[in-house]
PDB file of C-alpha atoms in Angstrom:
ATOM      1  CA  UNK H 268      86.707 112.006 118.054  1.00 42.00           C
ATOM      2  CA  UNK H 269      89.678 109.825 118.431  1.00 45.00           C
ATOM      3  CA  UNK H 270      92.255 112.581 119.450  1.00 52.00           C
ATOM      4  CA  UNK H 271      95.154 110.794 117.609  1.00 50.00           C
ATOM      5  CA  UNK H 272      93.246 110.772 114.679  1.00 80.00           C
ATOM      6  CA  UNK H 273      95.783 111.670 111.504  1.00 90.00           C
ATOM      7  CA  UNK H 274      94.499 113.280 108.681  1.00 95.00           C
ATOM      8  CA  UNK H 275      95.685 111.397 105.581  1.00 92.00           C
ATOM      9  CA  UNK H 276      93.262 111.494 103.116  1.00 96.00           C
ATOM     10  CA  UNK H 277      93.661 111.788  99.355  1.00 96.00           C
ATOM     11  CA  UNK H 278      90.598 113.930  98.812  1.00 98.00           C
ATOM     12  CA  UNK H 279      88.480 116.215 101.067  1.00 99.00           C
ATOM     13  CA  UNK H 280      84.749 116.659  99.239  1.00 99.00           C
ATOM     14  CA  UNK H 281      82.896 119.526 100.354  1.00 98.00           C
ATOM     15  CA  UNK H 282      79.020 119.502 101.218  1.00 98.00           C
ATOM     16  CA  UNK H 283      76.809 122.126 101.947  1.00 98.00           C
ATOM     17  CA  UNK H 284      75.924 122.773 105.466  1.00 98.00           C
ATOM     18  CA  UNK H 285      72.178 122.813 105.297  1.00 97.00           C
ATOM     19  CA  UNK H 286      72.193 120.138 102.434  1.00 97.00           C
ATOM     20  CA  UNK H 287      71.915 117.451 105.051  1.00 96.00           C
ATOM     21  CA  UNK H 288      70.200 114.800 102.663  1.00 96.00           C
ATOM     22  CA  UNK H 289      73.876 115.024 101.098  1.00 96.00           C
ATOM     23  CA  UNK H 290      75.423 114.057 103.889  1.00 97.00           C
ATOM     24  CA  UNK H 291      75.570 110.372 103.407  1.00 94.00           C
ATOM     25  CA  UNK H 292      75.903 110.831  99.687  1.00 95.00           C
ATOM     26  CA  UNK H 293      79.175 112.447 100.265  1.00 97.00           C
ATOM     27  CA  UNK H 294      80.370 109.089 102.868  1.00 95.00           C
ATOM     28  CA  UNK H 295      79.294 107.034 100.163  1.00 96.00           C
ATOM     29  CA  UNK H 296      81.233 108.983  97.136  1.00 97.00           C
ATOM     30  CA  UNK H 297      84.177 106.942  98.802  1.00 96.00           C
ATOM     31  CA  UNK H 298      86.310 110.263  99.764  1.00 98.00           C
ATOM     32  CA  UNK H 299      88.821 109.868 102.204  1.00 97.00           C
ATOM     33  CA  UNK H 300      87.144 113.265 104.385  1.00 98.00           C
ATOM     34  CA  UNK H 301      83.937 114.916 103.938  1.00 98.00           C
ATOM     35  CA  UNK H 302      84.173 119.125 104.657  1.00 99.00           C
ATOM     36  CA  UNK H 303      80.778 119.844 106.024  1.00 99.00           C
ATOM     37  CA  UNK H 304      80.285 124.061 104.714  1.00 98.00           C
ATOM     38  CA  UNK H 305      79.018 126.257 107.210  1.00 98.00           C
ATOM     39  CA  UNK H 306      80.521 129.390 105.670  1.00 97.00           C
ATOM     40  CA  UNK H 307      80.797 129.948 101.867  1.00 94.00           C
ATOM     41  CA  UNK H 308      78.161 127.336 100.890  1.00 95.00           C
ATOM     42  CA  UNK H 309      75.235 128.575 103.282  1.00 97.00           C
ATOM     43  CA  UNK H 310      73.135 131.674 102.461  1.00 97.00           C
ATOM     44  CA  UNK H 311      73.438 134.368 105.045  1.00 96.00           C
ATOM     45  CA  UNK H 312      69.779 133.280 106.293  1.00 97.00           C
ATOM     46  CA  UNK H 313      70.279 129.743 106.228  1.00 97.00           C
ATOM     47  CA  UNK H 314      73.097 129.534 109.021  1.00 98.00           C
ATOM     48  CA  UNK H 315      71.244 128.908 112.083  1.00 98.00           C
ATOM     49  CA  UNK H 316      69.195 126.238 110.373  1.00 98.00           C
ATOM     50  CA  UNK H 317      72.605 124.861 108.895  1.00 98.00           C
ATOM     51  CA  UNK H 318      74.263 124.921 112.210  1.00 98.00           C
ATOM     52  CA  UNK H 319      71.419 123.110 113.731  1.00 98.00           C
ATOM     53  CA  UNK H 320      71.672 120.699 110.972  1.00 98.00           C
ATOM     54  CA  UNK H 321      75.519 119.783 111.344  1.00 98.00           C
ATOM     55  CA  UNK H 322      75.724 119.502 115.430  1.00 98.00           C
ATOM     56  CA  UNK H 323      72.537 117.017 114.784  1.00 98.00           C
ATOM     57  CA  UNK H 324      75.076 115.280 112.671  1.00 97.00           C
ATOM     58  CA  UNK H 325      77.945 115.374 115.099  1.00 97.00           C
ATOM     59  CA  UNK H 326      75.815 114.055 117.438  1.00 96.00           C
ATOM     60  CA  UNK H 327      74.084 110.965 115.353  1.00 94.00           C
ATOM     61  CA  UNK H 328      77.336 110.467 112.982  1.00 92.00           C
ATOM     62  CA  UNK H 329      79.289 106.545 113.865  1.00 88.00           C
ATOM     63  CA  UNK H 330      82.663 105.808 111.870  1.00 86.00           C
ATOM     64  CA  UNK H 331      83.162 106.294 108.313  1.00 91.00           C
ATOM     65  CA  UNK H 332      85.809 108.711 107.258  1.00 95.00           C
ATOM     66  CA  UNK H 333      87.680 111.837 108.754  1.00 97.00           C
ATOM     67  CA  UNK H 334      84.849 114.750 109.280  1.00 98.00           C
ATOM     68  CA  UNK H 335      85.906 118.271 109.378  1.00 98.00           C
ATOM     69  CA  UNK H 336      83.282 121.221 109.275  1.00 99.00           C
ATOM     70  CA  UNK H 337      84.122 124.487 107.569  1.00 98.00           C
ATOM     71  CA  UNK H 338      83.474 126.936 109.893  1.00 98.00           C
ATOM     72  CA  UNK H 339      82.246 130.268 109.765  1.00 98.00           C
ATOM     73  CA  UNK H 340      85.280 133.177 110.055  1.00 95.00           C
ATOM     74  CA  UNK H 341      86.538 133.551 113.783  1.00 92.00           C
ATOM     75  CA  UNK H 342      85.852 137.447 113.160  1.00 92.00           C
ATOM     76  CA  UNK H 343      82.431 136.656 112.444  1.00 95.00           C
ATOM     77  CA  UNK H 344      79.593 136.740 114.914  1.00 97.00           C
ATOM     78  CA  UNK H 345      77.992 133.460 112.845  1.00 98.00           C
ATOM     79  CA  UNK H 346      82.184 132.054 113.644  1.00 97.00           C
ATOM     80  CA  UNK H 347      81.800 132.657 116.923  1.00 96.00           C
ATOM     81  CA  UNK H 348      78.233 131.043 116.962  1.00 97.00           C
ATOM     82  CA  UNK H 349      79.640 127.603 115.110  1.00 98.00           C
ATOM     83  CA  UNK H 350      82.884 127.454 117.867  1.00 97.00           C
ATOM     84  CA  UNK H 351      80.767 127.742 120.362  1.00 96.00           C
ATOM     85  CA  UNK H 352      78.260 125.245 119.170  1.00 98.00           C
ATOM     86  CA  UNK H 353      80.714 122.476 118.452  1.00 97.00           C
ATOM     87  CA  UNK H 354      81.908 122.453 122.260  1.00 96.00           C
ATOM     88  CA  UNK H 355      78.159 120.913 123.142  1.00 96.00           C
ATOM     89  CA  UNK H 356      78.478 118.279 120.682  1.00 97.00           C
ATOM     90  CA  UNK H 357      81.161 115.500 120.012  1.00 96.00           C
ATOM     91  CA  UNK H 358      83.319 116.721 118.198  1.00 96.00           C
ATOM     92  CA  UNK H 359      84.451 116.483 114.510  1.00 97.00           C
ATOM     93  CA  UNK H 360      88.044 115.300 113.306  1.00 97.00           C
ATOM     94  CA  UNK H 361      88.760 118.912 112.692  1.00 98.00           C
ATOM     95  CA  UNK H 362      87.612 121.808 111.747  1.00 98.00           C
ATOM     96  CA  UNK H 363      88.407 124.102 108.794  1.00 98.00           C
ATOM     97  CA  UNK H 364      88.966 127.894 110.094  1.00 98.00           C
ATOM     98  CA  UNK H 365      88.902 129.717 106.840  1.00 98.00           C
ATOM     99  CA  UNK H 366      90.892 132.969 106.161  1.00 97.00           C
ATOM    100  CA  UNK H 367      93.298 131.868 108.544  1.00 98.00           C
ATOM    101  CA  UNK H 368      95.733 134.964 108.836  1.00 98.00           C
ATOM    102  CA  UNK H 369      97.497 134.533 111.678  1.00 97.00           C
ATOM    103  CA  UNK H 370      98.664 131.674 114.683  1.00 97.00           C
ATOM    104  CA  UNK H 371      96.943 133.642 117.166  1.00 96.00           C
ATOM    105  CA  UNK H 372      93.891 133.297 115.348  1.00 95.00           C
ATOM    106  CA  UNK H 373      94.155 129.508 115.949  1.00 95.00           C
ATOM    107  CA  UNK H 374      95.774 130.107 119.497  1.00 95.00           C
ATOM    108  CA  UNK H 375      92.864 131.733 120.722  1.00 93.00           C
ATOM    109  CA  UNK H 376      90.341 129.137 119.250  1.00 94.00           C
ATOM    110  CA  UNK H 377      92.120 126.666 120.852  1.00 94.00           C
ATOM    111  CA  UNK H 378      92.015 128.463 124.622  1.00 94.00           C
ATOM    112  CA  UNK H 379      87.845 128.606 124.191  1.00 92.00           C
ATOM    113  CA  UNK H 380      87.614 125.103 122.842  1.00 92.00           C
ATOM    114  CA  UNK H 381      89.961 124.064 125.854  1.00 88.00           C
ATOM    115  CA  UNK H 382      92.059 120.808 126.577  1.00 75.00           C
ATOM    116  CA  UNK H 383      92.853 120.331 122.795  1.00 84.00           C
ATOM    117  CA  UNK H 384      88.753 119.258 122.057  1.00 89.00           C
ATOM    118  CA  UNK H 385      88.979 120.689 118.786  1.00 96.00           C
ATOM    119  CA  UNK H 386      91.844 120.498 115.864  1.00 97.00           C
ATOM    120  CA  UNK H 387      91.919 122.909 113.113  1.00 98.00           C
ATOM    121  CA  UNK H 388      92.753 123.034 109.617  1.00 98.00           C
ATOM    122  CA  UNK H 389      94.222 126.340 108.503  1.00 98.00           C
ATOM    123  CA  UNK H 390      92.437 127.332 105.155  1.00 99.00           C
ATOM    124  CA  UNK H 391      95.199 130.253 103.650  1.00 99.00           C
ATOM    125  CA  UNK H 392      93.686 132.640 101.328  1.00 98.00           C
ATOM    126  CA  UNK H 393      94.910 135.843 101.574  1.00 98.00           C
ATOM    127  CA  UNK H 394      98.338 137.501 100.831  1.00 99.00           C
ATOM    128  CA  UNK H 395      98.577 138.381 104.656  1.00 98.00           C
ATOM    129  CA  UNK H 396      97.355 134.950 105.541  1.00 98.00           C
ATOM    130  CA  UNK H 397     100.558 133.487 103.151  1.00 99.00           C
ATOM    131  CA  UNK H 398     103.410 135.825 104.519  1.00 98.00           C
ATOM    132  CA  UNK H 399     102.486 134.319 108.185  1.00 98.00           C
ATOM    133  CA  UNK H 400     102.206 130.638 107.030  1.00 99.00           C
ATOM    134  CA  UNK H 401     105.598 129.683 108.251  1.00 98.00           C
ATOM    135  CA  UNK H 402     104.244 131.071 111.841  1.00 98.00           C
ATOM    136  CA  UNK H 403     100.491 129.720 111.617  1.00 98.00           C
ATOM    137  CA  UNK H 404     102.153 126.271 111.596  1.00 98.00           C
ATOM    138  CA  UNK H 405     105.123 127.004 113.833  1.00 98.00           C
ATOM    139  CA  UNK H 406     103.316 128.211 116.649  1.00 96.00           C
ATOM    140  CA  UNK H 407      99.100 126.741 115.947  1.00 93.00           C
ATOM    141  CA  UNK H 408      98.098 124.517 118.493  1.00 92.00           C
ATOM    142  CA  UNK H 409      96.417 121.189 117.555  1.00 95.00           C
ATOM    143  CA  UNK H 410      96.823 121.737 114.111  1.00 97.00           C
ATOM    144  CA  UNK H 411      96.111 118.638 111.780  1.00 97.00           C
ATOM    145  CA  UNK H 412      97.021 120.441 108.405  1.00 98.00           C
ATOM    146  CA  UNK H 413      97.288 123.219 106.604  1.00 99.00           C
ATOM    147  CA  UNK H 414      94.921 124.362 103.070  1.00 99.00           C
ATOM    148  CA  UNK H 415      95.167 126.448 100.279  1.00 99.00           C
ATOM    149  CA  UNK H 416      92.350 128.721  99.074  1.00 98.00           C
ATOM    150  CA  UNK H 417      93.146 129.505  96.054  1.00 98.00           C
ATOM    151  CA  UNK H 418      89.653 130.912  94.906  1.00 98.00           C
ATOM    152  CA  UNK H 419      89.728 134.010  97.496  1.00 98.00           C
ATOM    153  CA  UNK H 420      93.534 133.831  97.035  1.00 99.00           C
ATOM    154  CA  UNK H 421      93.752 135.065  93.831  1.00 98.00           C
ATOM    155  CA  UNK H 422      90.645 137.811  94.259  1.00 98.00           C
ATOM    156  CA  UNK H 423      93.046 138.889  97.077  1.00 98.00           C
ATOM    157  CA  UNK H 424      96.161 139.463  95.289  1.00 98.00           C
ATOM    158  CA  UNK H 425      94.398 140.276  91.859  1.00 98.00           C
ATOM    159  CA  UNK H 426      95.783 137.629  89.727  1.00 98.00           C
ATOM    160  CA  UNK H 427      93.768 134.694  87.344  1.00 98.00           C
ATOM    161  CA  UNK H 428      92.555 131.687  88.716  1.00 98.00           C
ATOM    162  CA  UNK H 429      95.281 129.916  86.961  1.00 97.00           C
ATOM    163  CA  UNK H 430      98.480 127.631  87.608  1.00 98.00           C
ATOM    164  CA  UNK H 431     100.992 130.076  86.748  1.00 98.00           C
ATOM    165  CA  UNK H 432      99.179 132.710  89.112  1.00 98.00           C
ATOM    166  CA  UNK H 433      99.214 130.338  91.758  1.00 98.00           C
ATOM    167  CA  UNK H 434     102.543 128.516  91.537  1.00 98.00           C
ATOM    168  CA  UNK H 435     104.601 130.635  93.833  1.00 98.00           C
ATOM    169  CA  UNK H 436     102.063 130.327  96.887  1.00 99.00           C
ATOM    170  CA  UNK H 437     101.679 126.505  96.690  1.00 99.00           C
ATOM    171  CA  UNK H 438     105.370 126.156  96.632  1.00 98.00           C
ATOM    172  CA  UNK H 439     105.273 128.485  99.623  1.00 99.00           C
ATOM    173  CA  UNK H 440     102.477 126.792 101.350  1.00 99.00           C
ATOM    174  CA  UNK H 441     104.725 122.801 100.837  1.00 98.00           C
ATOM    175  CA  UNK H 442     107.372 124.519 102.697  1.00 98.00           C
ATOM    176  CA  UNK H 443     105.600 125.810 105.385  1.00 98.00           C
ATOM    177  CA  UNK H 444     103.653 122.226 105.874  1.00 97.00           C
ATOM    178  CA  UNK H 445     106.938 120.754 105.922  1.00 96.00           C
ATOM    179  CA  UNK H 446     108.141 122.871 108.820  1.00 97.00           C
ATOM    180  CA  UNK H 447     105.920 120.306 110.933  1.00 96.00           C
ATOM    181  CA  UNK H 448     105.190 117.667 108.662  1.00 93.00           C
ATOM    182  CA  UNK H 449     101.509 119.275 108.096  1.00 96.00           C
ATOM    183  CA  UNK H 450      99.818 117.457 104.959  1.00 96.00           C
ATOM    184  CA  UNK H 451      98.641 120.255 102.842  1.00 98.00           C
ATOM    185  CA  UNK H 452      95.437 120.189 101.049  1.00 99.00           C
ATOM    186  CA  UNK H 453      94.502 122.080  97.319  1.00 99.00           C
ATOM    187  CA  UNK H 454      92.017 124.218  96.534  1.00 99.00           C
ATOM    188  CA  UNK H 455      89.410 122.230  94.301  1.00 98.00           C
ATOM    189  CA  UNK H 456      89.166 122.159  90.505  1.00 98.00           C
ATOM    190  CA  UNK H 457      85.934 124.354  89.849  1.00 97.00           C
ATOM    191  CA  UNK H 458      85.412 122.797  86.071  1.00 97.00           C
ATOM    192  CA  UNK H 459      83.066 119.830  86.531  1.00 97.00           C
ATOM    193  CA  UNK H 460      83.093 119.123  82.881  1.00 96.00           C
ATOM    194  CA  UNK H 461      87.296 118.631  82.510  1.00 97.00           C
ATOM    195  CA  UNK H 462      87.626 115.287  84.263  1.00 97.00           C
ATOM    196  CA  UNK H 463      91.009 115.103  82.158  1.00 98.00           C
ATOM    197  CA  UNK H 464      92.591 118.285  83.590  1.00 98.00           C
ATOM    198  CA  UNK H 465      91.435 117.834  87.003  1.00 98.00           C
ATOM    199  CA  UNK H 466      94.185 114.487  86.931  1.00 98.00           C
ATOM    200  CA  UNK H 467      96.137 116.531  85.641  1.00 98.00           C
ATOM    201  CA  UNK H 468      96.352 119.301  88.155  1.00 98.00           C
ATOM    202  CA  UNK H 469      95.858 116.431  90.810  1.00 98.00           C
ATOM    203  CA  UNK H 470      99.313 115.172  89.221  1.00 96.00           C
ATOM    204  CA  UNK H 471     100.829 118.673  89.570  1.00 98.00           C
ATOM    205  CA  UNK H 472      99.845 119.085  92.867  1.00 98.00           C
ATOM    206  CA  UNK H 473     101.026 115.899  94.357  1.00 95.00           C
ATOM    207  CA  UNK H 474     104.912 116.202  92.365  1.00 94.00           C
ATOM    208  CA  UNK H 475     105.044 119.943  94.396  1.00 96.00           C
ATOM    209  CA  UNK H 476     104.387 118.001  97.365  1.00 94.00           C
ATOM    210  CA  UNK H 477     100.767 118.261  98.568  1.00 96.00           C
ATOM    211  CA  UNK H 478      98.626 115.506  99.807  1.00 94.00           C
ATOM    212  CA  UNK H 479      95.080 115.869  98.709  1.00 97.00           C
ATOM    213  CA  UNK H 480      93.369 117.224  96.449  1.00 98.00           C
ATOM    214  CA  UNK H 481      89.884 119.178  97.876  1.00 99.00           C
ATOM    215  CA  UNK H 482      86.822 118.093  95.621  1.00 99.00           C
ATOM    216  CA  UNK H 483      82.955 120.314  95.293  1.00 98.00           C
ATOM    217  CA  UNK H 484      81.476 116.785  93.432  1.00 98.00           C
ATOM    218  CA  UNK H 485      81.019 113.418  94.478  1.00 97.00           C
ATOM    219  CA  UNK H 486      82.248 112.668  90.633  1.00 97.00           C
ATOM    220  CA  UNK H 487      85.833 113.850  91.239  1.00 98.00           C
ATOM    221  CA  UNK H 488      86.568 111.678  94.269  1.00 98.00           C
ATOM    222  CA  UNK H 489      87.406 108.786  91.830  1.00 97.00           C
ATOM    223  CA  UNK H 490      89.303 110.336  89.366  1.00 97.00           C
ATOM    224  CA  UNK H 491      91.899 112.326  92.332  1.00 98.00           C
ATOM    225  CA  UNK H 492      92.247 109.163  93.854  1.00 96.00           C
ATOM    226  CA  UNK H 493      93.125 107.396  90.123  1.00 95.00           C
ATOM    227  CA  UNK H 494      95.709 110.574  89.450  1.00 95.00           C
ATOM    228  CA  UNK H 495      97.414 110.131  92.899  1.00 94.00           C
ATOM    229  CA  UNK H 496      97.149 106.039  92.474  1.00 90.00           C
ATOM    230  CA  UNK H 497     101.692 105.332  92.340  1.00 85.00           C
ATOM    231  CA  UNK H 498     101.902 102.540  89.279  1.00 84.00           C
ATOM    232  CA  UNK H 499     102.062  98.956  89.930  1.00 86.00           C
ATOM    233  CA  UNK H 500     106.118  99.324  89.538  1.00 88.00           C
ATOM    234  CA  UNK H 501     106.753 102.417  92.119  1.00 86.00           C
ATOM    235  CA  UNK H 502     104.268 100.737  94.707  1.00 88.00           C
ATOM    236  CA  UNK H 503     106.444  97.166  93.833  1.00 86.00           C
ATOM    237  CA  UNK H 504     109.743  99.265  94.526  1.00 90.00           C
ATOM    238  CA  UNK H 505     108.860 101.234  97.278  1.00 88.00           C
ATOM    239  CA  UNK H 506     108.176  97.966  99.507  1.00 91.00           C
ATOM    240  CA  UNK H 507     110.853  96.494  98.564  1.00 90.00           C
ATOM    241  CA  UNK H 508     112.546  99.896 100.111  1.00 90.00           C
ATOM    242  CA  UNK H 509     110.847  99.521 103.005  1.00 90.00           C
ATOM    243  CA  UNK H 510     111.346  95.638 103.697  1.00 89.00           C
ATOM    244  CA  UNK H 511     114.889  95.925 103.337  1.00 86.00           C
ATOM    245  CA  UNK H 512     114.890  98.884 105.802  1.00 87.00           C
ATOM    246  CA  UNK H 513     113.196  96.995 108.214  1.00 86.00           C
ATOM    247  CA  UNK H 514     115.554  93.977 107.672  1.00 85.00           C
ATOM    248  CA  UNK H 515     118.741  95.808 107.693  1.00 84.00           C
ATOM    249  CA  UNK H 516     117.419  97.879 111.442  1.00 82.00           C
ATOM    250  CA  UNK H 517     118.728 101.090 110.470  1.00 76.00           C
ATOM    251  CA  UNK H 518     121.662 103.020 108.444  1.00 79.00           C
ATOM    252  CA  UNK H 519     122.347 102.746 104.939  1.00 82.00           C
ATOM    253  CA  UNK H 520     121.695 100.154 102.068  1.00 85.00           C
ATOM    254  CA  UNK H 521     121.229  99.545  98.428  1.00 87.00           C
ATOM    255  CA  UNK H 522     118.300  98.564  96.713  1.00 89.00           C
ATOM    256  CA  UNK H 523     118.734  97.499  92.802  1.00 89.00           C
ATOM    257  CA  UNK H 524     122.033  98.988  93.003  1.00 85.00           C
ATOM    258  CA  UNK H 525     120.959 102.190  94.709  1.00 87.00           C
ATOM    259  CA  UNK H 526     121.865 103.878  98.173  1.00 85.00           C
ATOM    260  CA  UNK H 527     119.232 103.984 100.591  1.00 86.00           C
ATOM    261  CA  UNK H 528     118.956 106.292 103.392  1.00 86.00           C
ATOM    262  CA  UNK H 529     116.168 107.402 105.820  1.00 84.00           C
ATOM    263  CA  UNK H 530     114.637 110.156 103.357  1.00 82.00           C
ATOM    264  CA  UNK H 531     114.089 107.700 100.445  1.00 86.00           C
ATOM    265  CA  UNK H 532     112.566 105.291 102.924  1.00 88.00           C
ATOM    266  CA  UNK H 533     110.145 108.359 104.374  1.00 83.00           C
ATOM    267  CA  UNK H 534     109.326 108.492 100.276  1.00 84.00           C
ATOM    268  CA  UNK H 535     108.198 104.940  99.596  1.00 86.00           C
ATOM    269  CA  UNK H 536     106.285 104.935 102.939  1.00 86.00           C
ATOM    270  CA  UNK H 537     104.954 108.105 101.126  1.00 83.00           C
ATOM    271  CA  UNK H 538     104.175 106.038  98.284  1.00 85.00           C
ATOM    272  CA  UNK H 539     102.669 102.974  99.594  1.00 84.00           C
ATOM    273  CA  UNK H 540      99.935 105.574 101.571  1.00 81.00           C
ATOM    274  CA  UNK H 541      98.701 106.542  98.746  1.00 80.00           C
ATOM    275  CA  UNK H 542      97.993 102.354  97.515  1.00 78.00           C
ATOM    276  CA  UNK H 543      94.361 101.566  96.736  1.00 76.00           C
ATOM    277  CA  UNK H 544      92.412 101.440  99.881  1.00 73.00           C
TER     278      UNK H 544
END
């Protein structure tokens, strides 16, 4: 792993664990991550073989885009078992702790990984787990960003999988990445069959301020990366921002007749990420 390794992708596509023949298939799908599942996607019986399956991975794996692997739950004995098999391989980009409730949940993952090996992605899904979020990503160590799980979130607090159920925790969530500048990932669109409301969602998602969009198919990759795509005329615009910011070497400016300071500059850089790769 490159240790300076950013996470900026647009989509993170989950693949099963002991699936390993979908491995590839997922690096080809043209997502920006792949989330290898060791936890909910593997039967109870399957882990061992699945964990066997993913460090072979780690260990064969050159290039292509960021890795994480979902891990098992640190108060697991099958958590413990991944953590400690992922110190005797190379190690992924990061790695997805799921349930995340606390930052000395992550504090104490990062004192047995040691030296800052391992980065983690906080995966919230659970009321407690969304009062501490402002913490988790105060005081994580090698944290690369933070997730919401809105599946097991809304079983927790007992509300529909919905967008009005959710609302309040995702706007939570953006202002507890933004405490660090964490990119914060979405829970994926479970419909398959909706390709039309997954953009839309995807559009949503991105105006509250979150940076990908998670994805269970290979199918969805395309059409998250088409919803976050900025038009022709925003991605025009925002270079122009950022040319004459570079050309005028700091303070404030106009552009087409409007000021320009350093957090509309942050914006278009914003903008221009998210350009067809």
């Amino acid at each position: 792993m490159n240790p300076a390794r950013a996470f900026e992708a647009r989509t993170l596509l989950f693949v099963p664990g002991d699936r390993p023949e979908r491995f590839a298939k997922a690096v080809a799908s043209g997502t920006d991550c792949i989330c290898i599942d060791l936890e909910d996607a593997v039967a109870s019986d399957r882990k061992a073989a699945a964990r066997a399956e993913v460090m072979q991975y780690l260990q064969q794996r050159q290039g292509g885009p960021f890795v994480c692997i979902r891990a098992n739950g640190l108060r697991t004995a099958e958590g413990l078992r991944d953590l400690l098999a992922l110190l005797e391989v190379p190690p992924p980009d990061a790695v997805l702790l799921p349930k995340t409730e606390s930052a000395q949940e992550l504090q104490l993952a990062s004192e047995v990984a040691g030296d800052g090996r391992l980065r983690w992605i906080a995966l919230i899904e659970s009321a407690q787990g969304l009062r501490n979020a402002d913490d988790i990503v105060l005081h994580s160590p090698h944290l690369a960003a933070l997730m919401f799980g809105g599946v097991d979130f809304s079983v927790d607090i007992g509300a529909a999988f919905q967008w009005e159920s959710l609302l309040y925790a995702r706007q939570k969530l953006v202002c507890a990445a933004a405490l660090k500048g964490l990119p914060l990932i979405d829970v994926p669109f479970l419909d398959l069959d909706r390709p039309e409301a997954l953009a839309e969602e995807t559009r949503r998602v991105a105006a509250l301020g979150f940076a990908c969009k998670s994805a269970i198919h290979p199918r969805q990759v395309a059409d998250i990366h088409l919803a976050l795509r900025p038009t022709d005329a925003q991605l025009d615009k925002a270079r122009r921002i950022v040319e004459a910011a570079e050309a005028a070497g700091g303070g404030v400016f106009t552009v087409d007749g409007k000021m320009v300071d350093a957090p509309v500059i942050a914006g278009a850089r914003r903008t221009l990420a998210l350009a067809p790769r």
